[in-house]
CSV table of C-alpha atoms and ligand atoms in Angstrom, one decimal:
chain,number,residue,atom,x,y,z
X,1476,UNK,CA,-24.4,12.6,-0.5
X,1477,UNK,CA,-22.9,11.0,2.5
X,1478,UNK,CA,-21.2,13.9,4.2
X,1479,UNK,CA,-21.5,17.8,4.5
X,1480,UNK,CA,-20.0,20.8,4.2
X,1481,UNK,CA,-18.9,21.4,8.0
X,1482,UNK,CA,-21.3,23.6,9.7
X,1483,UNK,CA,-18.7,26.9,9.5
X,1484,UNK,CA,-16.2,27.0,7.0
X,1485,UNK,CA,-12.7,26.9,8.0
X,1486,UNK,CA,-10.9,29.9,9.0
X,1487,UNK,CA,-8.5,30.2,5.8
X,1488,UNK,CA,-5.4,31.8,8.3
X,1489,UNK,CA,-5.6,28.9,10.1
X,1490,UNK,CA,-5.9,26.7,7.4
X,1491,UNK,CA,-2.0,27.4,6.4
X,1492,UNK,CA,-1.3,26.5,10.3
X,1493,UNK,CA,-1.9,23.0,9.4
X,1494,UNK,CA,1.6,20.9,8.5
X,1495,UNK,CA,0.7,18.9,5.7
X,1496,UNK,CA,2.2,15.0,5.2
X,1497,UNK,CA,4.8,14.9,2.4
X,1498,UNK,CA,4.1,18.8,1.5
X,1499,UNK,CA,6.4,21.6,0.7
X,1500,UNK,CA,4.4,24.1,2.6
X,1501,UNK,CA,6.2,27.3,0.9
X,1502,UNK,CA,3.8,26.0,-2.0
X,1503,UNK,CA,0.8,27.2,-0.1
X,1504,UNK,CA,2.3,30.4,1.1
X,1505,UNK,CA,0.2,32.3,-0.9
X,1506,UNK,CA,-3.0,30.3,-1.4
X,1507,UNK,CA,-4.6,27.6,0.5
X,1508,UNK,CA,-4.4,23.6,0.0
X,1509,UNK,CA,-7.4,22.0,-1.7
X,1510,UNK,CA,-10.1,21.6,1.1
X,1511,UNK,CA,-12.3,18.4,0.8
X,1512,UNK,CA,-15.6,18.4,2.5
X,1513,UNK,CA,-17.7,15.8,1.4
X,1514,UNK,CA,-18.0,12.3,-0.8
X,1515,UNK,CA,-20.5,10.5,-2.7
X,1516,UNK,CA,-19.6,6.9,-4.1
X,1517,UNK,CA,-16.3,7.0,-5.6
X,1518,UNK,CA,-16.5,11.3,-5.8
X,1519,UNK,CA,-15.0,13.5,-3.6
X,1520,UNK,CA,-16.5,17.4,-3.0
X,1521,UNK,CA,-14.3,20.1,-2.8
X,1522,UNK,CA,-15.2,23.4,-0.5
X,1523,UNK,CA,-16.3,25.4,-3.5
X,1524,UNK,CA,-18.5,22.4,-4.0
X,1525,UNK,CA,-17.0,20.6,-7.4
X,1526,UNK,CA,-17.0,17.3,-7.3
X,1527,UNK,CA,-14.7,15.0,-8.5
X,1528,UNK,CA,-13.8,11.2,-9.5
X,1529,UNK,CA,-11.4,10.8,-6.8
X,1530,UNK,CA,-8.7,8.2,-9.2
X,1531,UNK,CA,-6.5,7.7,-6.2
X,1532,UNK,CA,-9.2,6.3,-3.7
X,1533,UNK,CA,-7.9,8.9,-0.8
X,1534,UNK,CA,-4.2,7.6,-1.1
X,1535,UNK,CA,-5.1,4.0,-2.0
X,1536,UNK,CA,-7.6,3.6,0.9
X,1537,UNK,CA,-11.2,4.3,0.4
X,1538,UNK,CA,-12.1,0.8,-1.1
X,1539,UNK,CA,-15.6,1.6,-0.6
X,1540,UNK,CA,-15.9,5.0,-1.6
X,1541,UNK,CA,-17.7,7.5,0.1
X,1542,UNK,CA,-21.6,6.6,0.6
X,1543,UNK,CA,-21.1,4.4,4.0
X,1544,UNK,CA,-20.6,7.0,6.5
X,1545,UNK,CA,-23.7,6.4,8.4
X,1546,UNK,CA,-23.3,2.6,8.5
X,1547,UNK,CA,-19.7,2.9,9.4
X,1548,UNK,CA,-20.6,5.8,11.9
X,1549,UNK,CA,-23.4,3.5,13.5
X,1550,UNK,CA,-20.8,0.8,14.1
X,1551,UNK,CA,-18.7,3.4,15.4
X,1552,UNK,CA,-21.0,4.5,17.9
X,1553,UNK,CA,-22.3,1.1,19.1
X,1554,UNK,CA,-18.5,0.5,19.7
X,1555,UNK,CA,-18.0,3.9,21.8
X,1556,UNK,CA,-21.3,3.0,23.8
X,1557,UNK,CA,-19.9,-0.4,24.5
X,1558,UNK,CA,-16.3,-0.1,25.2
X,1559,UNK,CA,-14.6,3.6,24.0
X,1560,UNK,CA,-11.0,2.3,24.6
X,1561,UNK,CA,-9.1,-0.3,26.1
X,1562,UNK,CA,-5.7,-1.0,25.0
X,1563,UNK,CA,-4.3,-4.6,23.6
X,1564,UNK,CA,-1.3,-4.6,25.7
X,1565,UNK,CA,-2.2,-8.0,27.6
X,1566,UNK,CA,-5.4,-7.8,26.9
X,1567,UNK,CA,-8.3,-7.6,24.4
X,1568,UNK,CA,-11.9,-7.0,23.3
X,1569,UNK,CA,-14.6,-8.0,21.4
X,1570,UNK,CA,-13.8,-6.0,17.8
X,1571,UNK,CA,-10.1,-6.6,17.4
X,1572,UNK,CA,-10.7,-10.4,18.5
X,1573,UNK,CA,-13.9,-10.4,15.9
X,1574,UNK,CA,-11.5,-8.7,13.6
X,1575,UNK,CA,-8.7,-11.2,13.7
X,1576,UNK,CA,-11.2,-14.3,13.2
X,1577,UNK,CA,-12.3,-12.4,9.8
X,1578,UNK,CA,-8.8,-11.3,8.5
X,1579,UNK,CA,-7.2,-14.6,9.3
X,1580,UNK,CA,-10.5,-16.4,7.4
X,1581,UNK,CA,-9.7,-13.9,4.2
X,1582,UNK,CA,-6.0,-14.3,4.2
X,1583,UNK,CA,-3.6,-17.0,2.4
X,1584,UNK,CA,-4.2,-20.2,5.2
X,1585,UNK,CA,-0.4,-20.5,6.5
X,1586,UNK,CA,-1.0,-17.0,8.1
X,1587,UNK,CA,-2.9,-17.1,11.3
X,1588,UNK,CA,-1.5,-15.0,13.6
X,1589,UNK,CA,-2.5,-11.0,13.8
X,1590,UNK,CA,-0.8,-7.9,15.5
X,1591,UNK,CA,-2.9,-4.8,15.2
X,1592,UNK,CA,-1.3,-1.4,14.5
X,1593,UNK,CA,-2.8,2.0,13.4
X,1594,UNK,CA,-1.2,2.4,10.1
X,1595,UNK,CA,1.4,0.9,7.6
X,1596,UNK,CA,4.3,2.3,8.7
X,1597,UNK,CA,3.5,0.9,12.0
X,1598,UNK,CA,2.9,-2.4,10.6
X,1599,UNK,CA,6.4,-2.5,8.8
X,1600,UNK,CA,8.4,-1.2,12.1
X,1601,UNK,CA,6.1,-4.0,13.8
X,1602,UNK,CA,7.2,-6.8,11.3
X,1603,UNK,CA,11.1,-5.8,11.2
X,1604,UNK,CA,11.2,-6.8,15.0
X,1605,UNK,CA,9.0,-9.4,14.7
X,1606,UNK,CA,11.5,-10.9,12.3
X,1607,UNK,CA,14.5,-9.9,14.8
X,1608,UNK,CA,13.0,-11.8,17.5
X,1609,UNK,CA,12.0,-15.0,15.5
X,1610,UNK,CA,16.1,-14.8,14.9
X,1611,UNK,CA,17.0,-14.4,17.8
X,1612,UNK,CA,14.5,-16.9,19.1
X,1613,UNK,CA,15.6,-19.3,16.7
X,1614,UNK,CA,19.4,-19.1,17.8
X,1615,UNK,CA,20.2,-17.3,14.7
X,1616,UNK,CA,21.2,-13.2,16.2
X,1617,UNK,CA,23.6,-13.0,12.9
X,1618,UNK,CA,20.1,-13.0,10.8
X,1619,UNK,CA,19.5,-9.7,10.8
X,1620,UNK,CA,19.5,-8.1,7.2
X,1621,UNK,CA,16.5,-7.5,5.3
X,1622,UNK,CA,16.6,-7.2,1.2
X,1623,UNK,CA,14.1,-4.7,-0.2
X,1624,UNK,CA,13.8,-3.4,-3.5
X,1625,UNK,CA,15.0,-0.2,-5.6
X,1626,UNK,CA,12.7,2.4,-5.4
X,1627,UNK,CA,9.8,0.6,-3.0
X,1628,UNK,CA,8.1,2.9,-0.3
X,1629,UNK,CA,7.3,0.9,2.6
X,1630,UNK,CA,6.9,3.5,5.2
X,1631,UNK,CA,8.3,7.0,7.0
X,1632,UNK,CA,9.1,5.9,10.4
X,1633,UNK,CA,12.9,5.1,10.6
X,1634,UNK,CA,12.8,1.5,10.7
X,1635,UNK,CA,10.2,1.6,7.6
X,1636,UNK,CA,12.4,4.1,6.0
X,1637,UNK,CA,15.3,2.0,6.0
X,1638,UNK,CA,13.7,-0.4,4.0
X,1639,UNK,CA,12.2,2.4,1.9
X,1640,UNK,CA,14.4,2.3,-1.5
X,1641,UNK,CA,13.6,5.9,-2.7
X,1642,UNK,CA,16.9,7.6,-2.6
X,1643,UNK,CA,15.6,11.1,-1.9
X,1644,UNK,CA,12.9,10.2,0.9
X,1645,UNK,CA,16.1,8.3,2.8
X,1646,UNK,CA,18.7,11.0,2.1
X,1647,UNK,CA,18.2,13.8,4.8
X,1648,UNK,CA,17.4,10.9,7.6
X,1649,UNK,CA,20.8,9.3,7.2
X,1650,UNK,CA,22.2,7.1,8.8
X,1651,UNK,CA,19.4,4.6,8.7
X,1652,UNK,CA,19.0,0.8,9.9
X,1653,UNK,CA,22.7,-0.5,8.6
X,1654,UNK,CA,20.9,-4.0,7.8
X,1655,UNK,CA,19.0,-3.2,4.8
X,1656,UNK,CA,20.1,-4.2,1.3
X,1657,UNK,CA,18.2,-2.9,-2.2
X,1658,UNK,CA,18.1,-5.4,-4.9
X,1659,UNK,CA,16.8,-4.1,-8.4
X,1660,UNK,CA,13.1,-4.2,-8.7
X,1661,UNK,CA,11.1,-6.1,-11.4
X,1662,UNK,CA,10.9,-2.8,-13.7
X,1663,UNK,CA,11.4,-4.6,-17.2
X,1664,UNK,CA,13.7,-1.8,-18.4
X,1665,UNK,CA,16.6,-2.9,-15.8
X,1666,UNK,CA,17.1,-5.9,-17.9
X,1667,UNK,CA,17.7,-4.8,-21.5
X,1668,UNK,CA,19.0,-8.1,-22.6
X,1669,UNK,CA,15.9,-10.0,-21.4
X,1670,UNK,CA,13.8,-10.2,-24.5
X,1671,UNK,CA,11.9,-13.1,-23.3
X,1672,UNK,CA,9.4,-12.9,-20.5
X,1673,UNK,CA,11.0,-16.0,-19.0
X,1674,UNK,CA,14.7,-14.4,-19.3
X,1675,UNK,CA,13.2,-11.4,-17.4
X,1676,UNK,CA,11.8,-13.7,-14.3
X,1677,UNK,CA,15.5,-15.5,-14.5
X,1678,UNK,CA,16.6,-12.0,-14.4
X,1679,UNK,CA,14.5,-10.2,-12.2
X,1680,UNK,CA,14.8,-13.2,-9.3
X,1681,UNK,CA,18.6,-13.5,-9.9
X,1682,UNK,CA,19.2,-10.0,-8.5
X,1683,UNK,CA,17.7,-10.8,-5.3
X,1684,UNK,CA,19.5,-14.3,-5.2
X,1685,UNK,CA,22.5,-12.8,-6.2
X,1686,UNK,CA,22.1,-10.3,-3.3
X,1687,UNK,CA,21.6,-13.0,-0.3
X,1688,UNK,CA,24.5,-15.1,-1.4
X,1689,UNK,CA,26.9,-11.6,-1.7
X,1690,UNK,CA,25.9,-10.9,1.7
X,1691,UNK,CA,25.9,-14.6,3.5
X,1692,UNK,CA,22.6,-15.8,3.4
X,1693,UNK,CA,23.2,-17.2,7.1
X,1694,UNK,CA,23.1,-13.1,7.8
X,1695,UNK,CA,19.6,-12.5,6.1
X,1696,UNK,CA,16.7,-12.6,8.2
X,1697,UNK,CA,14.0,-11.5,5.4
X,1698,UNK,CA,13.2,-10.3,1.7
X,1699,UNK,CA,10.4,-7.6,1.8
X,1700,UNK,CA,8.5,-6.4,-1.2
X,1701,UNK,CA,5.1,-5.2,-2.5
X,1702,UNK,CA,3.3,-7.7,-5.0
X,1703,UNK,CA,3.2,-5.0,-7.3
X,1704,UNK,CA,5.6,-2.1,-6.6
X,1705,UNK,CA,3.7,1.0,-6.1
X,1706,UNK,CA,6.9,3.8,-6.6
X,1707,UNK,CA,8.3,3.3,-10.1
X,1708,UNK,CA,4.6,3.3,-11.4
X,1709,UNK,CA,2.5,0.2,-10.8
X,1710,UNK,CA,5.6,-2.3,-11.1
X,1711,UNK,CA,4.1,-5.8,-12.1
X,1712,UNK,CA,5.9,-8.7,-11.6
X,1713,UNK,CA,6.2,-11.1,-14.0
X,1714,UNK,CA,4.5,-14.5,-14.0
X,1715,UNK,CA,6.2,-17.2,-11.8
X,1716,UNK,CA,8.0,-14.3,-9.7
X,1717,UNK,CA,6.1,-14.9,-6.7
X,1718,UNK,CA,6.9,-18.4,-6.7
X,1719,UNK,CA,10.5,-18.3,-7.8
X,1720,UNK,CA,10.9,-16.0,-4.6
X,1721,UNK,CA,9.3,-18.2,-2.6
X,1722,UNK,CA,11.8,-21.2,-3.9
X,1723,UNK,CA,14.5,-19.0,-3.5
X,1724,UNK,CA,13.9,-17.7,0.5
X,1725,UNK,CA,12.8,-21.7,1.3
X,1726,UNK,CA,16.4,-22.4,-0.4
X,1727,UNK,CA,18.5,-20.2,1.9
X,1728,UNK,CA,15.6,-20.5,4.7
X,1729,UNK,CA,14.9,-17.0,4.4
X,1730,UNK,CA,11.4,-15.5,5.4
X,1731,UNK,CA,9.0,-14.2,2.8
X,1732,UNK,CA,7.6,-10.7,4.0
X,1733,UNK,CA,4.9,-9.2,1.6
X,1734,UNK,CA,4.3,-5.2,2.4
X,1735,UNK,CA,0.4,-5.4,1.1
X,1736,UNK,CA,-0.4,-1.9,2.4
X,1737,UNK,CA,-1.6,-0.6,-0.8
X,1738,UNK,CA,-2.1,-4.3,-2.5
X,1739,UNK,CA,-4.2,-5.8,0.6
X,1740,UNK,CA,-8.2,-6.0,0.9
X,1741,UNK,CA,-8.9,-6.0,-2.5
X,1742,UNK,CA,-7.2,-3.6,-4.8
X,1743,UNK,CA,-5.6,-6.0,-7.6
X,1744,UNK,CA,-8.9,-7.9,-7.3
X,1745,UNK,CA,-8.2,-10.5,-4.6
X,1746,UNK,CA,-8.4,-9.9,-0.9
X,1747,UNK,CA,-4.6,-10.3,-0.9
X,1748,UNK,CA,-2.4,-9.2,-4.2
X,1749,UNK,CA,0.3,-11.9,-2.4
X,1750,UNK,CA,-2.1,-14.8,-3.2
X,1751,UNK,CA,-3.3,-13.5,-6.3
X,1752,UNK,CA,0.3,-13.7,-7.4
X,1753,UNK,CA,1.3,-16.8,-5.5
X,1754,UNK,CA,4.0,-15.5,-3.1
X,1755,UNK,CA,3.1,-17.6,-0.1
X,1756,UNK,CA,4.6,-15.3,2.4
X,1757,UNK,CA,5.4,-15.8,6.3
X,1758,UNK,CA,4.8,-12.2,6.8
X,1759,UNK,CA,1.8,-9.9,5.5
X,1760,UNK,CA,1.6,-6.1,6.2
X,1761,UNK,CA,-1.4,-4.4,5.9
X,1762,UNK,CA,-3.4,-0.9,6.3
X,1763,UNK,CA,-5.3,1.7,4.3
X,1764,UNK,CA,-8.0,-1.1,2.7
X,1765,UNK,CA,-8.9,-2.9,5.7
X,1766,UNK,CA,-11.1,0.5,7.2
X,1767,UNK,CA,-11.4,1.8,3.4
X,1768,UNK,CA,-9.2,4.5,5.1
X,1769,UNK,CA,-12.1,5.6,7.7
X,1770,UNK,CA,-10.5,4.9,10.8
X,1771,UNK,CA,-6.8,4.6,11.3
X,1772,UNK,CA,-5.7,0.7,11.4
X,1773,UNK,CA,-3.1,-1.6,10.0
X,1774,UNK,CA,-1.0,-4.5,11.2
X,1775,UNK,CA,1.1,-7.8,10.4
X,1776,UNK,CA,-0.3,-11.3,9.9
X,1777,UNK,CA,2.2,-14.1,10.2
X,1778,UNK,CA,2.5,-17.8,10.8
X,1779,UNK,CA,2.6,-19.9,13.2
X,1780,UNK,CA,6.3,-21.1,12.3
X,1781,UNK,CA,7.3,-17.2,12.9
X,1782,UNK,CA,5.1,-17.3,16.1
X,1783,UNK,CA,7.3,-20.3,17.2
X,1784,UNK,CA,9.8,-19.3,18.5
X,1785,UNK,CA,8.6,-16.4,20.8
X,1786,UNK,CA,5.9,-18.9,22.0
X,1787,UNK,CA,8.5,-21.5,22.9
X,1788,UNK,CA,10.9,-19.7,24.2
X,1789,UNK,CA,8.5,-17.6,26.6
X,1790,UNK,CA,9.6,-14.3,24.5
X,1791,UNK,CA,8.3,-10.9,25.3
X,1792,UNK,CA,6.7,-9.3,21.9
X,1793,UNK,CA,9.3,-6.0,23.1
X,1794,UNK,CA,6.8,-3.6,20.9
X,1795,UNK,CA,3.5,-2.3,20.8
X,1796,UNK,CA,1.6,0.9,20.4
X,1797,UNK,CA,-1.1,2.4,22.8
X,1798,UNK,CA,-3.7,2.2,20.0
X,1799,UNK,CA,-3.0,-0.5,18.0
X,1800,UNK,CA,-5.6,-2.4,17.3
X,1801,UNK,CA,-7.9,0.6,18.7
X,1802,UNK,CA,-12.2,-1.4,19.4
X,1803,UNK,CA,-13.1,1.5,17.2
X,1804,UNK,CA,-10.6,1.1,13.9
X,1805,UNK,CA,-11.6,-2.8,14.8
X,1806,UNK,CA,-15.3,-1.6,14.5
X,1807,UNK,CA,-14.9,0.2,11.4
X,1808,UNK,CA,-12.9,-2.4,10.0
X,1809,UNK,CA,-15.6,-4.9,10.6
X,1810,UNK,CA,-18.3,-2.7,9.3
X,1811,UNK,CA,-16.7,-2.0,6.5
X,1812,UNK,CA,-15.3,-5.7,5.5
X,1813,UNK,CA,-19.3,-6.2,5.7
X,1814,UNK,CA,-20.1,-3.5,3.4
X,1815,UNK,CA,-17.0,-4.8,0.6
X,1816,UNK,CA,-18.5,-8.7,0.9
X,1817,UNK,CA,-22.0,-7.0,0.3
X,1818,UNK,CA,-21.3,-4.9,-2.4
X,1819,UNK,CA,-19.1,-7.5,-3.9
X,1820,UNK,CA,-16.3,-5.3,-4.6
X,1821,UNK,CA,-13.3,-7.6,-5.0
X,1822,UNK,CA,-15.5,-9.4,-7.3
X,1823,UNK,CA,-16.3,-5.6,-9.2
X,1824,UNK,CA,-12.5,-5.5,-9.4
X,1825,UNK,CA,-11.8,-8.8,-10.9
X,1826,UNK,CA,-14.5,-8.6,-13.6
X,1827,UNK,CA,-13.6,-4.4,-14.8
X,1828,UNK,CA,-9.8,-5.5,-14.5
X,1829,UNK,CA,-10.1,-5.9,-18.8
X,1830,UNK,CA,-12.3,-3.0,-19.2
X,1831,UNK,CA,-10.4,-0.6,-17.4
X,1832,UNK,CA,-7.1,-2.2,-19.1
X,1833,UNK,CA,-9.1,-1.1,-22.4
X,1834,UNK,CA,-9.8,2.2,-21.0
X,1835,UNK,CA,-6.4,3.2,-20.6
X,1836,UNK,CA,-5.2,1.6,-23.8
X,1837,UNK,CA,-7.5,4.1,-25.3
X,1838,UNK,CA,-5.8,7.1,-23.0
X,1839,UNK,CA,-2.6,5.8,-24.1
X,1840,UNK,CA,-2.9,5.7,-27.8
X,1841,UNK,CA,-4.6,9.1,-27.8
X,1842,UNK,CA,-1.4,11.1,-25.8
X,1843,UNK,CA,1.9,11.7,-27.4
X,1844,UNK,CA,3.0,12.4,-24.0
X,1845,UNK,CA,2.3,9.0,-22.8
X,1846,UNK,CA,4.8,6.2,-22.4
X,1847,UNK,CA,2.5,3.2,-21.4
X,1848,UNK,CA,0.2,2.1,-18.5
X,1849,UNK,CA,0.9,-0.2,-16.2
X,1850,UNK,CA,-1.0,-2.4,-13.3
X,1851,UNK,CA,-3.3,-5.1,-12.1
X,1852,UNK,CA,-6.9,-4.7,-10.9
X,1853,UNK,CA,-7.9,-0.9,-9.9
X,1854,UNK,CA,-3.8,-0.3,-9.2
X,1855,UNK,CA,-3.0,1.2,-12.2
X,1856,UNK,CA,-0.4,3.8,-13.3
X,1857,UNK,CA,0.3,6.0,-16.6
X,1858,UNK,CA,4.0,6.7,-17.1
X,1859,UNK,CA,4.8,9.9,-19.2
X,1860,UNK,CA,7.6,10.8,-21.4
X,1861,UNK,CA,8.8,13.8,-19.0
X,1862,UNK,CA,8.8,14.6,-15.3
X,1863,UNK,CA,8.2,18.1,-16.0
X,1864,UNK,CA,5.0,17.3,-17.3
X,1865,UNK,CA,3.5,15.8,-14.4
X,1866,UNK,CA,2.5,18.9,-12.6
X,1867,UNK,CA,0.3,20.5,-15.5
X,1868,UNK,CA,-1.0,17.2,-16.6
X,1869,UNK,CA,-2.4,16.1,-12.9
X,1870,UNK,CA,-3.8,19.9,-12.7
X,1871,UNK,CA,-5.3,19.8,-16.2
X,1872,UNK,CA,-7.1,16.5,-15.0
X,1873,UNK,CA,-8.6,17.7,-12.3
X,1874,UNK,CA,-10.1,20.6,-14.3
X,1875,UNK,CA,-11.4,17.9,-15.8
X,1876,UNK,CA,-12.9,16.5,-12.7
X,1877,UNK,CA,-10.7,13.5,-11.8
X,1878,UNK,CA,-8.1,13.5,-9.2
X,1879,UNK,CA,-4.9,11.7,-10.1
X,1880,UNK,CA,-1.5,11.5,-8.2
X,1881,UNK,CA,1.6,13.1,-9.5
X,1882,UNK,CA,4.3,10.4,-8.4
X,1883,UNK,CA,8.1,11.4,-9.8
X,1884,UNK,CA,10.0,9.2,-6.6
X,1885,UNK,CA,11.2,6.7,-9.5
X,1886,UNK,CA,9.5,7.4,-13.3
X,1887,UNK,CA,7.5,10.0,-14.1
X,1888,UNK,CA,4.0,8.6,-13.5
X,1889,UNK,CA,0.6,9.6,-12.4
X,1890,UNK,CA,-1.1,7.0,-10.1
X,1891,UNK,CA,-4.1,5.7,-10.8
X,1892,UNK,CA,-6.2,3.5,-8.4
X,1893,UNK,CA,-10.0,4.2,-8.3
X,1894,UNK,CA,-12.6,3.2,-5.8
X,1895,UNK,CA,-13.4,-0.7,-5.6
X,1896,UNK,CA,-16.9,0.1,-6.0
X,1897,UNK,CA,-16.2,2.2,-9.4
X,1898,UNK,CA,-19.0,1.3,-11.9
X,1899,UNK,CA,-17.9,0.6,-15.5
X,1900,UNK,CA,-19.4,4.1,-16.6
X,1901,UNK,CA,-17.6,5.7,-14.0
X,1902,UNK,CA,-14.5,4.5,-15.0
X,1903,UNK,CA,-15.4,5.9,-18.7
X,1904,UNK,CA,-15.6,9.0,-17.2
X,1905,UNK,CA,-12.3,8.8,-15.1
X,1906,UNK,CA,-10.5,7.7,-18.4
X,1907,UNK,CA,-12.4,10.7,-20.5
X,1908,UNK,CA,-11.1,13.2,-17.8
X,1909,UNK,CA,-7.8,11.8,-17.9
X,1910,UNK,CA,-7.6,11.4,-21.8
X,1911,UNK,CA,-9.4,15.5,-21.7
X,1912,UNK,CA,-6.7,16.4,-19.2
X,1913,UNK,CA,-3.4,15.0,-20.9
X,1914,UNK,CA,-5.0,17.0,-24.6
X,1915,UNK,CA,-5.1,19.7,-22.7
X,1916,UNK,CA,-1.0,19.6,-21.5
X,1917,UNK,CA,-0.2,17.9,-25.3
R,925,PLP,C1,3.8,-0.3,0.8
R,925,PLP,C2,3.6,0.3,1.9
R,925,PLP,N1,3.8,0.7,3.0
R,925,PLP,C3,4.0,0.9,4.1
R,925,PLP,C4,3.7,2.5,3.9
R,925,PLP,C5,2.9,3.2,5.0
R,925,PLP,O1,2.0,3.3,5.1
R,925,PLP,P1,1.2,4.6,6.3
R,925,PLP,O2,1.2,5.8,5.2
R,925,PLP,O3,-0.1,4.2,6.6
R,925,PLP,O4,2.2,4.6,7.3
R,925,PLP,C6,3.0,2.4,2.5
R,925,PLP,C7,2.6,4.0,2.0
R,925,PLP,O5,1.5,4.3,1.2
R,925,PLP,C8,3.0,1.7,1.3
R,925,PLP,O6,2.2,2.0,0.3
C-alpha cells in the first residue's frame, strides 16, 4: 500500500464540522461520511480497512491509481526544496515552463499556448475571459455569447456555472451571466425521427447551428462542449460531430472550445478526447488528469490565433489566480506525466476498451434495472430505468467492493470511470461487483 492510515484517527466529532462539496450535510447529521485513508493501484482503503475498487477514479482524476505516492512525493519534495512557490504573475519558474512544453507537445498541434490554474472551474473562467478579450481585441465587442449544451456541467464558479446547463445546479444562484445559451446535446433520444446515424448527426449539429443563426452569428463568441458529455451519462456524439461543428464554427467565424476537464489526459484512450473525436478546437480547458488529481492543477490551451489580438494590441490579460500554475502542482504534473508515459496508460485504455465494452454489455444483459451502458475509453455510464433505484444500487455495488458515482442530474446513471492503469482482471472484478450489486437490488 502506498499510503497509510493517519497516525491518529480523525475525531468523529470534528469530521462533521468539515463542510463537504456537493453534499447535503444533513445526510450526515447522525453518521459520518465515508473516510478514505489510503490506496493501492486502482483500489482505495477506508478507515475500517475495506479495500474497494475505485470505479470513478476519485472524480475522473486518478489516471495512475494510488501506488505512485513515493515518486510523486519525491518530485514534490525536490520542488519544495528548490522553490516552494513563486507566482506566475509576469514571471515564471522552471516547472511550469517544462510542463508547458510537455502539454503543448501532447495536445493537438494548433494549441500552442497554455495558461495554468488550480482546477477545472478556474480553467473555464479563464477561457471565458480569454475569449472575451480575443473578440474585444479583434474589434468585435458584440461577440459575447457562448453557446453551451443542455445538461452539461462546466464548473461551479459563477461564470462556469453560467455555462453549465443543469437547471438544478443553476437555479439557486440565478441570475447568472446573461450571454449564454444552451443548445440541445447529442443524446440520441432528443431526435426521435433520426433513425439513421447520419440523420442523428444532421439533427444534433443543426440544433447548434440554428441557435447561432437565431442569436445572430456576429454576437456569438464561442461554442463550448465536452467531447463526450458527462452529465446525462457519457453522451458520445455521432461519428463526424466534431468535424461538422468545426465547419459550422468556421462558417460563422466562431471559436470552438472543448472542455476536456474530464476527457483530457487519457480518459478516452487518447491524450485529448477532442483530437480523437475530430473537433480541432481553438481552446481546450483541462484539469483533473494532468496530475492524476494528486495536486490541484488545471488550465487552458489555446491557439496563436486566439492569442494574436492580445499580443498585437498589447492588451493586459486582466485575470489570474495567486496559485495558478503553482510550481509544486506543476512538478507533480510532470512526475504524473512521466508515470503515464512509462506505464503506457493511454495505450492501456485503448487496448482494454473493447474488453470493457464486453463487460458492461454483460452487466446490461444481466440486469432488468439497466437501460444501457454508454461511453468511450475508460469513461462510462450505466443508465438505470428509474432514478429511485440509484442510491440502493450505488450502496449495493459498494458493498460488493466497487465505488461508482450516482448521477441523477440529467438521466438516472451510475458513472463508471476506472483508473487508467486498471488491468483486464481488475476490470473483470469491477464488472462482477457492479453486476452483483445490481442483482441485490433487482
Ligand atoms: C467538464 C468539466 N468542466 C469543469 C469542471 C469543474 O472542474 P473543478 O471541479 O476542478 O472546478 C468539471 C468538474 O467535474 C467538469 O467535469
